Short mmCIF file of C-alpha atoms and ligand atoms in Angstrom, two decimals:
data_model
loop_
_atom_site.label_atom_id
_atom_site.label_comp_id
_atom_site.label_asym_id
_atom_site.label_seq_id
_atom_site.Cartn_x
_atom_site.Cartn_y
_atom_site.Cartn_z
CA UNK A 17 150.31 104.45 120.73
CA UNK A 18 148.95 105.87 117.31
CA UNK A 19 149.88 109.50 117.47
CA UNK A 20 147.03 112.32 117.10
CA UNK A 21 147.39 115.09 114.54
CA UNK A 22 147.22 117.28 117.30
CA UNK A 23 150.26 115.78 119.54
CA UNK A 24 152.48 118.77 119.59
CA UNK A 25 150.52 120.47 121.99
CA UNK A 26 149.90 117.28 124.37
CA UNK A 27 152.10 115.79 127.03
CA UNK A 28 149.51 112.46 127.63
CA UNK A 29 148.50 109.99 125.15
CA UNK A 30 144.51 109.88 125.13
CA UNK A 31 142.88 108.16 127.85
CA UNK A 32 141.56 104.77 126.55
CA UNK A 33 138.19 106.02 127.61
CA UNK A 34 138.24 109.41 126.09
CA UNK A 35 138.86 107.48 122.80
CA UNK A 36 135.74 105.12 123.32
CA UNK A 37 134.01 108.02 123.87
CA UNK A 38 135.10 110.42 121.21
CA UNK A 39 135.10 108.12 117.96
CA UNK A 40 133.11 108.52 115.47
CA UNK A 41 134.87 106.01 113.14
CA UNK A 42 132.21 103.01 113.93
CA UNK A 43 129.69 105.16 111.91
CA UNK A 44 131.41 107.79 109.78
CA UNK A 45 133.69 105.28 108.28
CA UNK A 46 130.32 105.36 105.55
CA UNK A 47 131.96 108.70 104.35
CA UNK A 48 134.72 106.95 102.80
CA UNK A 49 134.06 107.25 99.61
CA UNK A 50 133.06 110.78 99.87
CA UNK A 51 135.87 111.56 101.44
CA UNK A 52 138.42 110.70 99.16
CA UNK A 53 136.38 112.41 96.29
CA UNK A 54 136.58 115.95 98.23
CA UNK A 55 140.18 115.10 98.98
CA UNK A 56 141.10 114.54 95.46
CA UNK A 57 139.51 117.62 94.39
CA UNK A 58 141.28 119.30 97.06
CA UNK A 59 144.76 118.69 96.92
CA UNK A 60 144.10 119.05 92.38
CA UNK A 61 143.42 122.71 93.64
CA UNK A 62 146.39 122.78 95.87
CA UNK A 63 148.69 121.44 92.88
CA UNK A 64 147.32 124.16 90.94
CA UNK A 65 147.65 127.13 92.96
CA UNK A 66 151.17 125.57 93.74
CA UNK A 67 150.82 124.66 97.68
CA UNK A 68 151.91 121.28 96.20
CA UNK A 69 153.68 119.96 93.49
CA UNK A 70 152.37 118.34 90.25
CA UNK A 71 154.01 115.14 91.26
CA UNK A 72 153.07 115.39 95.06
CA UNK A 73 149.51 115.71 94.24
CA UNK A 74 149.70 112.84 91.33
CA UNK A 75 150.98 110.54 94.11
CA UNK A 76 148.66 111.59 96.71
CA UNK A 77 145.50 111.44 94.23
CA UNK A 78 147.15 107.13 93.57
CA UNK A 79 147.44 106.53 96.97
CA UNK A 80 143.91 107.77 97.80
CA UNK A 81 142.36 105.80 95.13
CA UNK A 82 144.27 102.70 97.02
CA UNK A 83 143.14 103.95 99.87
CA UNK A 84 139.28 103.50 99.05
CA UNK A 85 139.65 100.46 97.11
CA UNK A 86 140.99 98.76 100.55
CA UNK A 87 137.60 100.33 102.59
CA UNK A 88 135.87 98.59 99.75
CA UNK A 89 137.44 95.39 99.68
CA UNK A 90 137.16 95.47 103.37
CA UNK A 91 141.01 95.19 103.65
CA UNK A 92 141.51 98.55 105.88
CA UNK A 93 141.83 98.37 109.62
CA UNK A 94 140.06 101.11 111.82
CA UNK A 95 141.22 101.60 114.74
CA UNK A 96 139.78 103.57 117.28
CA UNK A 97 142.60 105.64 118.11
CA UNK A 98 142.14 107.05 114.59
CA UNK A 99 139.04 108.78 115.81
CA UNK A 100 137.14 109.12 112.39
CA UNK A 101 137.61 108.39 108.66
CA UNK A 102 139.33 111.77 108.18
CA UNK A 103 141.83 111.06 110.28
CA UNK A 104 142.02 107.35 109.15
CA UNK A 105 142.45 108.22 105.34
CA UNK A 106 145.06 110.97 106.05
CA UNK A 107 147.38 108.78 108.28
CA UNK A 108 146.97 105.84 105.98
CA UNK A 109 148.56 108.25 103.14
CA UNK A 110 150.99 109.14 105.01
CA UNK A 111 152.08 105.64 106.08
CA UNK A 112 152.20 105.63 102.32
CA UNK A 113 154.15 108.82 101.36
CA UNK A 114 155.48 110.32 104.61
CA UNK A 115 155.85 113.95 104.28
CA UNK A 116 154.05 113.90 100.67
CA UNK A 117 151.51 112.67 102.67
CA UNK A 118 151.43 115.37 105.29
CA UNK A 119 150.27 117.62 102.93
CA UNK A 120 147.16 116.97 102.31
CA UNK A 121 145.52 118.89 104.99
CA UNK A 122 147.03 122.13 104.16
CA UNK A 123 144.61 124.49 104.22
CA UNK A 124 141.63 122.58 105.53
CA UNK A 125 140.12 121.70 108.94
CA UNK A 126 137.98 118.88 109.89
CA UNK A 127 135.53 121.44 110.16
CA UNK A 128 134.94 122.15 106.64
CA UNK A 129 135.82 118.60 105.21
CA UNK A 130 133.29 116.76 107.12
CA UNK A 131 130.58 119.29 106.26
CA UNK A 132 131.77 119.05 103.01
CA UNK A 133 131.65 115.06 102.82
CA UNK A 134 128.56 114.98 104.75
CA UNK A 135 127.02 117.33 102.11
CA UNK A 136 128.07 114.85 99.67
CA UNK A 137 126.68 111.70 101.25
CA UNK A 138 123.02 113.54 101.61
CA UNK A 139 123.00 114.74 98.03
CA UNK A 140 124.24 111.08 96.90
CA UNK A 141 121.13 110.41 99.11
CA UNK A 142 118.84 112.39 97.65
CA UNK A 143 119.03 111.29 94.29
CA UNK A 144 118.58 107.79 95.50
CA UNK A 145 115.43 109.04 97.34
CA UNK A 146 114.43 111.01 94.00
CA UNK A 147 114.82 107.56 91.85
CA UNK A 148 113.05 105.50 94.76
CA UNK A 149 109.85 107.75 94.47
CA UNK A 150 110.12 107.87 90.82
CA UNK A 151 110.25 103.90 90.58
CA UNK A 152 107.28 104.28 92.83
CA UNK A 153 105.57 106.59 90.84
CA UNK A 154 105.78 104.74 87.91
CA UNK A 155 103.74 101.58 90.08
CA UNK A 156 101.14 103.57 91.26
CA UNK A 157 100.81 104.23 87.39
CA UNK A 158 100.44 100.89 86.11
CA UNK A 159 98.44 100.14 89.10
CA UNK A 160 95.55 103.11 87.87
CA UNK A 161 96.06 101.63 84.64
CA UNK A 162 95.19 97.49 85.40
CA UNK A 163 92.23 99.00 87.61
CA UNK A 164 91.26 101.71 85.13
CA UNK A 165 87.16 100.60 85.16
CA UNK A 166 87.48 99.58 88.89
CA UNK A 167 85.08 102.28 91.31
CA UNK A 168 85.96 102.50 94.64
CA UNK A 169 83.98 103.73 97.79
CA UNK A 170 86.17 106.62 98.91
CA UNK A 171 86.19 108.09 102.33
CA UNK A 172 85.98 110.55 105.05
CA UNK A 173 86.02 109.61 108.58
CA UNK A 174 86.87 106.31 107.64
CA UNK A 175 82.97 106.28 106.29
CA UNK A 176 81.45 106.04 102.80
CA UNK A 177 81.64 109.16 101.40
CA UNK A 178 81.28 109.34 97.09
CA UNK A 179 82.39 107.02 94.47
CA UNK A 180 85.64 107.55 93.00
CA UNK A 181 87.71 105.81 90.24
CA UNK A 182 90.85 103.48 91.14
CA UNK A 183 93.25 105.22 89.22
CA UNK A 184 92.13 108.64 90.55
CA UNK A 185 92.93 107.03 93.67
CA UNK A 186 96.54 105.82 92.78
CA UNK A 187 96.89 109.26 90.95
CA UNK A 188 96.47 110.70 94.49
CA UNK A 189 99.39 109.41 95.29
CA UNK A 190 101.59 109.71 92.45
CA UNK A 191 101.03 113.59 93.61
CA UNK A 192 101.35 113.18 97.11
CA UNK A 193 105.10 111.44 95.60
CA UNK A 194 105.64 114.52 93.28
CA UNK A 195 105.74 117.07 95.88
CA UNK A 196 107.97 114.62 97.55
CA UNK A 197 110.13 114.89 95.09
CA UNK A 198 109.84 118.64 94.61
CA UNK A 199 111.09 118.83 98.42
CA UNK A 200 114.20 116.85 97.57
CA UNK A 201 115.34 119.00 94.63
CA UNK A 202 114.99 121.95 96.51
CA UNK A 203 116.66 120.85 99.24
CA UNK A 204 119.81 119.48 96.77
CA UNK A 205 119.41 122.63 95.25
CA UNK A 206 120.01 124.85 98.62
CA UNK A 207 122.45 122.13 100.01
CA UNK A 208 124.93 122.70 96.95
CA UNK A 209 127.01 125.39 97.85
CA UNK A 210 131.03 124.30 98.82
CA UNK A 211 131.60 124.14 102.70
CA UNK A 212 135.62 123.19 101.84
CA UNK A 213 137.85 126.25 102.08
CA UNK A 214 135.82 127.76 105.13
CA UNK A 215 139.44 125.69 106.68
CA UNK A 216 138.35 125.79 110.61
CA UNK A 217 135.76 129.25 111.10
CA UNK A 218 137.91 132.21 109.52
CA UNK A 219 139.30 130.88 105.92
CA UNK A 220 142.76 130.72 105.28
CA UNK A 221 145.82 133.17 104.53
CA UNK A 222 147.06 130.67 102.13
CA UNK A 223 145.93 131.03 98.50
CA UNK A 224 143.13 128.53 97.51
CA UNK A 225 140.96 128.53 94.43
CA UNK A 226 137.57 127.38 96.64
CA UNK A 227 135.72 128.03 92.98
CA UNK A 228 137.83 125.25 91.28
CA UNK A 229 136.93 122.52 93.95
CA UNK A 230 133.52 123.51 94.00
CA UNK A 231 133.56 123.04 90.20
CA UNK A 232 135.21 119.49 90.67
CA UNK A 233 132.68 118.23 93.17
CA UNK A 234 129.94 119.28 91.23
CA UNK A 235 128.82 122.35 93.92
CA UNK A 236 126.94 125.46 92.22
CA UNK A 237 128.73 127.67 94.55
CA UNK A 238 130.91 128.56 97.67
CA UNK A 239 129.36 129.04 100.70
CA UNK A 240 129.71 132.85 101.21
CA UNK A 241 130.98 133.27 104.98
CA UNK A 242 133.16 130.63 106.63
CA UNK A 243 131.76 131.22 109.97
CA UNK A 244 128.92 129.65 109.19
CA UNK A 245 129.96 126.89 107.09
CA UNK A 246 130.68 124.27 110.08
CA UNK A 247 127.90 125.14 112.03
CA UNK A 248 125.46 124.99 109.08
CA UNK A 249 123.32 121.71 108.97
CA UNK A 250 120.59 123.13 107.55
CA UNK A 251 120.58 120.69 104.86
CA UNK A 252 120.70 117.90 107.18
CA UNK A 253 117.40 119.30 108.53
CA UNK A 254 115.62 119.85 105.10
CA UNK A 255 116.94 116.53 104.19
CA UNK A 256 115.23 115.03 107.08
CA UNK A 257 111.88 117.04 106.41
CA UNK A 258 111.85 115.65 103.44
CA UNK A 259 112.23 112.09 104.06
CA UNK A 260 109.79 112.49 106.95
CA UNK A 261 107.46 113.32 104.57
CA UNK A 262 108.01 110.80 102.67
CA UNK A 263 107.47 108.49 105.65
CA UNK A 264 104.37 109.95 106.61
CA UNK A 265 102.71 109.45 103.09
CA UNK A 266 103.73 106.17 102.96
CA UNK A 267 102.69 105.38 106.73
CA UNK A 268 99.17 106.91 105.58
CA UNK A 269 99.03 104.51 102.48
CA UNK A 270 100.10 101.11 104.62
CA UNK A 271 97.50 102.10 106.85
CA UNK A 272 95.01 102.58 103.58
CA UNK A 273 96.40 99.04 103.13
CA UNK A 274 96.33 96.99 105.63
CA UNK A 275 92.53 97.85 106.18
CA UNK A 276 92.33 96.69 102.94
CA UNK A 277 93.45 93.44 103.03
CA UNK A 278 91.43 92.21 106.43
CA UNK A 279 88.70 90.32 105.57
CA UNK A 280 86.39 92.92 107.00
CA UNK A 281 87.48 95.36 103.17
CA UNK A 282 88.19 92.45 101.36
CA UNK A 283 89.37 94.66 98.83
CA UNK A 284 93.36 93.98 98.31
CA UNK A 285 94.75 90.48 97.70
CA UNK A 286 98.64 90.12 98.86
CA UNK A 287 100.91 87.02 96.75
CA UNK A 288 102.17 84.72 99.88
CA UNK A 289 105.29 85.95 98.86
CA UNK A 290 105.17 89.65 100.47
CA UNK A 291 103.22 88.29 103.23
CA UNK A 292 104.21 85.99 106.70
CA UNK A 293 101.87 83.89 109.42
CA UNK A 294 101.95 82.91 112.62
CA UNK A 295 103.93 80.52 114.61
CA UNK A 296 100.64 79.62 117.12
CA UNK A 297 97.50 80.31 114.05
CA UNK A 298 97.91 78.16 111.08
CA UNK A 299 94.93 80.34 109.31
CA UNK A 300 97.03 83.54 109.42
CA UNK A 301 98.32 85.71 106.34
CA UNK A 302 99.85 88.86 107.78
CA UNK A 303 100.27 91.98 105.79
CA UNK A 304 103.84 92.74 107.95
CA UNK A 305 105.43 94.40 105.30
CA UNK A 306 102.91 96.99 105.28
CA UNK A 307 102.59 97.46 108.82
CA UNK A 308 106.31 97.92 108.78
CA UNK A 309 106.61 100.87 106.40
CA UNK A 310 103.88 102.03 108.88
CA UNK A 311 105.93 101.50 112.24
CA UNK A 312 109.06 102.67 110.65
CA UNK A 313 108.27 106.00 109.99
CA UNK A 314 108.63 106.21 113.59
CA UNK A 315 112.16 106.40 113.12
CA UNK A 316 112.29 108.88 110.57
CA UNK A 317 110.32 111.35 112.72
CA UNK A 318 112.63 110.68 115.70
CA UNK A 319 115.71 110.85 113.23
CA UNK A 320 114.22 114.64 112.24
CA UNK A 321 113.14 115.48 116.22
CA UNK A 322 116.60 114.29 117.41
CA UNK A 323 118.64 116.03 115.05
CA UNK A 324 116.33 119.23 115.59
CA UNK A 325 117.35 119.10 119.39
CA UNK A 326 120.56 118.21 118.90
CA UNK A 327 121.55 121.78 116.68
CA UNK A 328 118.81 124.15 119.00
CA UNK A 329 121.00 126.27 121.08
CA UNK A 330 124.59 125.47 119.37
CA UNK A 331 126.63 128.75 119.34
CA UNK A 332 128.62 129.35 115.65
CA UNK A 333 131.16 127.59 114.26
CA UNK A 334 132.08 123.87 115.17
CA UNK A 335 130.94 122.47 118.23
CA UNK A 336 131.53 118.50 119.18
CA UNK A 337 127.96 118.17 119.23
CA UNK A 338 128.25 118.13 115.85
CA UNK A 339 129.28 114.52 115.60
CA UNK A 340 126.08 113.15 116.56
CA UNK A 341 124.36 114.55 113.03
CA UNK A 342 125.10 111.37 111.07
CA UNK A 343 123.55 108.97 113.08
CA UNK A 344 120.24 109.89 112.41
CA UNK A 345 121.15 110.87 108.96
CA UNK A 346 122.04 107.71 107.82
CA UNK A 347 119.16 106.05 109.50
CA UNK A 348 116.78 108.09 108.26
CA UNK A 349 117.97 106.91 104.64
CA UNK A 350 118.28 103.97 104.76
CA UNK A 351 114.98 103.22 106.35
CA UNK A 352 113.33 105.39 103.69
CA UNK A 353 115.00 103.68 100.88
CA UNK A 354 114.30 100.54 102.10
CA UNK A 355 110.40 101.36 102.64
CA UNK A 356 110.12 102.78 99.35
CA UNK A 357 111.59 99.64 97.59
CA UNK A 358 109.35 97.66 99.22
CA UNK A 359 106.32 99.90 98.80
CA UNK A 360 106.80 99.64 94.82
CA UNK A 361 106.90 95.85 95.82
CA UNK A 362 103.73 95.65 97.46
CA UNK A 363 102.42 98.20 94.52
CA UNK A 364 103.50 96.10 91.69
CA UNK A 365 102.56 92.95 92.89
CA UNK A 366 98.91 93.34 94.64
CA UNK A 367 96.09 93.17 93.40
CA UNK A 368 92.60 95.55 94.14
CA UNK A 369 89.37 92.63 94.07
CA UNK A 370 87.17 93.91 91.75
CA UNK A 371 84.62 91.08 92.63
CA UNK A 372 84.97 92.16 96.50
CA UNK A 373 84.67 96.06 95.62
CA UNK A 374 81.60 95.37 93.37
CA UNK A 375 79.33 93.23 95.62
CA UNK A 376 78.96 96.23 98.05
CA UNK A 377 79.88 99.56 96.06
CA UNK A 378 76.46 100.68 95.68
CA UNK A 379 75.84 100.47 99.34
CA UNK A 380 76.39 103.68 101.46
CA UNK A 381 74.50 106.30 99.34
CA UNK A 382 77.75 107.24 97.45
CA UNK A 383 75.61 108.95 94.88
CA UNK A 384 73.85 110.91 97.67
CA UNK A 385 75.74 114.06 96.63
CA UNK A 386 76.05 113.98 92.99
CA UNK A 387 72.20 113.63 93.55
CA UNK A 388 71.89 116.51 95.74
CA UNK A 389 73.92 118.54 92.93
CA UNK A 390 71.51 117.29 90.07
CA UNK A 391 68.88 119.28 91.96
CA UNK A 392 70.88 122.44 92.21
CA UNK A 393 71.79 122.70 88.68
CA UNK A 394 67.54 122.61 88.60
CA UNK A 395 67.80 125.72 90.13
CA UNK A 396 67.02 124.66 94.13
CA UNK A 397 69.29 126.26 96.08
CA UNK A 398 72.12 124.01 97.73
CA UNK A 399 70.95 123.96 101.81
CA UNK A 400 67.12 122.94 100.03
CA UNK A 401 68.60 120.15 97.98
CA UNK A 402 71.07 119.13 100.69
CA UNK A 403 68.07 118.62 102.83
CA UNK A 404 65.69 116.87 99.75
CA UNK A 405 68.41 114.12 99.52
CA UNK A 406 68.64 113.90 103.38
CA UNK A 407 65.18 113.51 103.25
CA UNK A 408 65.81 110.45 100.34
CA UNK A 409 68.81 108.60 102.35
CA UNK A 410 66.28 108.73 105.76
CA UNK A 411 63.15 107.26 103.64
CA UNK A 412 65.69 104.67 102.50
CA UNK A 413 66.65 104.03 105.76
CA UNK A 414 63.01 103.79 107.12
CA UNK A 415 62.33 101.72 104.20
CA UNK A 416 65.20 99.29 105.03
CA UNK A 417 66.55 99.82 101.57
CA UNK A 418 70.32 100.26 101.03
CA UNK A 419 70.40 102.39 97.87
CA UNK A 420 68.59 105.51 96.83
CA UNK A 421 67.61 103.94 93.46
CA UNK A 422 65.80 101.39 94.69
CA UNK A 423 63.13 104.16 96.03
CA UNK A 424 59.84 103.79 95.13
CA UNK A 425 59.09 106.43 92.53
CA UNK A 426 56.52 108.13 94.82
CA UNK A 427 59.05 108.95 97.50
CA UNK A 428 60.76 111.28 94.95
CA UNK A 429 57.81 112.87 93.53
CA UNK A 430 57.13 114.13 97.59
CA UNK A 431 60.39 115.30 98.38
CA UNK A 432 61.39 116.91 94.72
CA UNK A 433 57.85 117.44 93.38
CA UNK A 434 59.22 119.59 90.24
CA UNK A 435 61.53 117.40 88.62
CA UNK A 436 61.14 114.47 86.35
CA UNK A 437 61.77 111.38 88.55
CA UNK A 438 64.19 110.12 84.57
CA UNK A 439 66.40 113.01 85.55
CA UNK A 440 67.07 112.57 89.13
CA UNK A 441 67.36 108.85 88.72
CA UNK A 442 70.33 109.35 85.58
CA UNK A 443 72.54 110.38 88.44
CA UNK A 444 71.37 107.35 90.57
CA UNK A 445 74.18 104.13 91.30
CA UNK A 446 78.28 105.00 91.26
CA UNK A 447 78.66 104.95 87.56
CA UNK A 448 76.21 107.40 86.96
CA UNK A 449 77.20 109.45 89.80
CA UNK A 450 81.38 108.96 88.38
CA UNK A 451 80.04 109.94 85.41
CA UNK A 452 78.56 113.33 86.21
CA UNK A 453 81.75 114.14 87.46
CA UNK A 454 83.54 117.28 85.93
CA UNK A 455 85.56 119.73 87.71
CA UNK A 456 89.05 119.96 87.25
CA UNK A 457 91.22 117.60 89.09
CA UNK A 458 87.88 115.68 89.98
CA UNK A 459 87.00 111.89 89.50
CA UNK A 460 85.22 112.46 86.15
CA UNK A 461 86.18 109.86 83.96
CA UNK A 462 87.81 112.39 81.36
CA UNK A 463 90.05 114.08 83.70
CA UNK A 464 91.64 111.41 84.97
CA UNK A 465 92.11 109.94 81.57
CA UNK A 466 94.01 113.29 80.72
CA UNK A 467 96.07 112.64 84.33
CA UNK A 468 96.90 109.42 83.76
CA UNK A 469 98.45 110.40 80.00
CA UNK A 470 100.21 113.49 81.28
CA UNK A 471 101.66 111.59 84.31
CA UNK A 472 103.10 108.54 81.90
CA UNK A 473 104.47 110.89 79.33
CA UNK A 474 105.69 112.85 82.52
CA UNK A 475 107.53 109.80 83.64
CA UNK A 476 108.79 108.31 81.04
CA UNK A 477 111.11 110.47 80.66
CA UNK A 478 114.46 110.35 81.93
CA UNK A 479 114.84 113.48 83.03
CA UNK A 480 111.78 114.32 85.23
N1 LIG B 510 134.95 113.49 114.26
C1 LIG B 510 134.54 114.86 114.11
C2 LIG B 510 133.11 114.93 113.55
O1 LIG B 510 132.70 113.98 113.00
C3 LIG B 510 135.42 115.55 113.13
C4 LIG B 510 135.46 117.02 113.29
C5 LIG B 510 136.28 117.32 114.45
N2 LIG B 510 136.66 118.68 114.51
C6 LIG B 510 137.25 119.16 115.59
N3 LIG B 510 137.57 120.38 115.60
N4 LIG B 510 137.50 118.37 116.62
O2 LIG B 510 132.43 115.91 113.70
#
């Protein structure tokens, strides 16, 4: 029988059961590493406000760094006895030191230390994330840039809607990625605030320097009120907002994708390489990666609605419950990191078909609208010239023709009697139409020339 940390109080050993029940070891044992950081930054402090001695904390600090090189070799048992890494790093340093050993935890609960590692895994986390959508940034980048004279139908309802160019497209979601991003650092920036000193809910009596640990773990603060500190998992939550937005963008664009590439769109070609067939059709090339990073985000919205359920009603302070919070945590990761990887995969490697775009682009009146606005800079009013160019599109479809320029002359001469037939038809066909483009942030040729520079200066460098 291993004994428990809390043994002088209990009579019984643990019930086998209770212990299969309890552990958290088969999943928190990912903490490791995090875990011996805060510890080391801990028991510096407790050398220097003299809880422990210079030498007792220089011995503890080696065996700790043993301790974590075993968990990465793989040469460390758990056992599930030892309920969770805390308690298997602590009574592997004391099988090392004995009472040297034993005073590690002085001052400090399990409360605050695994809120404190936990905080330290997400950040870690984060700036993964953070260089995951940069790297993905950067292909949607070169992506507008190969396609940069490439006009593609875009859409609402899934319909033809007005022409827009490929790298405003990609730009789209270099921005959708940005905000992303912007979520991230403001969740690392409210997460980093030093849960370790809060000891279980009321602080300590004994005299710790919380400011000097926060400064060794790289923490911007202390967090103000210890009461909170082990119920807080705020951060947890934000964390998982923000990669479930992250999933849901990316969900959107596989979808985008995956329409794409049936032979119906025509428009994306896939290398063999990212794609896989089927066992029973020989013909088939399936997009699967694509419609993973679709289906996965499944689990990142379950990750955030799980977690959200698991902290509603949870009185303050540390409550078991709290165990459950790194399940979905660490799921939620590594399925995002994993999708984004292979998202800037798919990016980097497909490409759009030109050909297949072009054969049909100027079907769909796409340049109904720029049109439509041609007349009202003529001075009709917008419902009159709305309705003029409805009038155009339903000719053309009487006609049985599939683009407004190839109207006879006489059918704009009846429906926009005072304007020269030269100037309506020098908005006529996508390129035209493109080109009359020039609001800010619009498809006009020059703006998202200027978007594309700003966003590759933006990323090249290293620190944005
Ligand atoms: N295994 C627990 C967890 O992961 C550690 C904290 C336990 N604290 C306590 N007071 N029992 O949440």
């Amino acid at each position: 029988m291993t004994a428990k940390p809390w043994g002088g109080r209990f009579d019984a050993a643990t019930d086998r059961r209770v212990e299969r029940f309890t552990e958290s070891i088969s999943f928190d044992h990912k903490l490791f590493e995090h875990d011996v950081r805060a510890s080391i930054a801990h028991v510096e402090m407790l050398a220097e406000v003299g809880l422990v001695g210079h030498d007792e904390c220089q011995q503890i600090v080696r065996a700790l760094i043993e301790i974590r090189a075993e968990i990465e070799r793989g040469d460390f048992p758990f056992v599930l006895e030892r309920e969770d890494i805390h308690m298997h790093i602590e009574a592997a340093l004391i099988e090392r030191l004995g009472d040297v050993g034993r005073k590690l935890h002085t001052a400090r609960s399990r409360n605050d230390q695994v809120a404190t590692d936990f905080k330290l895994w997400i950040r870690d986390g984060l700036d993964r994330i953070d260089a995951g959508l940069k790297a993905l940034q950067r292909a949607f980048v070169v992506a507008a840039e190969r396609h940069c004279n490439l006009i593609l139908p875009g859409y609402t309802h899934m319909q033809r809607a007005q022409p827009v160019l490929a790298a405003h497209y990609f730009l789209a979601y270099v921005e959708k990625s940005a905000r992303d991003r912007g979520r991230v650092a403001d969740c690392r920036k409210r997460l980093n605030s030093l849960p370790l000193g809060a000891a279980a809910l009321a602080g300590t009596s004994l005299p710790i320097d919380r400011d000097s640990v926060a400064r060794k773990l790289g923490f911007d603060s202390i967090a103000a009120n210890s009461l909170d500190v082990s119920s807080d998992r705020d951060f947890a939550v934000e964390a998982l907002f923000a990669l479930t937005m992250i999933a849901e963008h990316l969900s959107g664009w596989a979808e985008e994708w995956v329409l794409w590439s049936t032979k119906e769109f025509g428009f994306l070609a896939l290398p063999d390489s990212l794609c896989t067939g089927s066992s029973i059709m020989p013909q088939k090339k399936n997009p699967d990666v694509l419609e993973l990073i679709r289906g996965r985000s499944a689990r990142v919205v379950g990750s955030l609605t799980s977690f959200l359920v698991l902290i509603k009603g949870l009185p303050l302070a540390y409550n078991r419950d709290l165990q459950e919070d790194k399940l979905p945590v660490f799921d939620a990761f590594e399925t995002v990191e994993s999708c984004l990887e292979l998202a800037g995969v798919i990016v980097a490697a497909a490409t759009l078909r030109d050909d297949r775009v072009g054969e049909r682009i100027e079907e769909g009146f796409l340049d109904a609208t720029t049109l439509m606005e041609r007349l009202i800079l003529t001075g009709v009013p917008q419902r009159s010239a709305h309705e003029a160019v409805g009038r155009l599109v339903a000719a053309c479809e009487r006609l049985g023709l599939s683009k407004l320029v190839d109207l006879p002359d006489a059918e704009f001469a009846r429906t926009c009697p005072t304007l020269e037939i030269e100037t309506l038809r020098g908005v006529l066909g996508v390129a035209n139409s493109v080109g009359a483009f020039r609001s800010a942030g619009s498809t006009s040729p020059s703006e998202v020339a200027a978007q594309l520079e700003q966003w590759k200066r933006r990323l090249e460098s290293p620190t944005s």
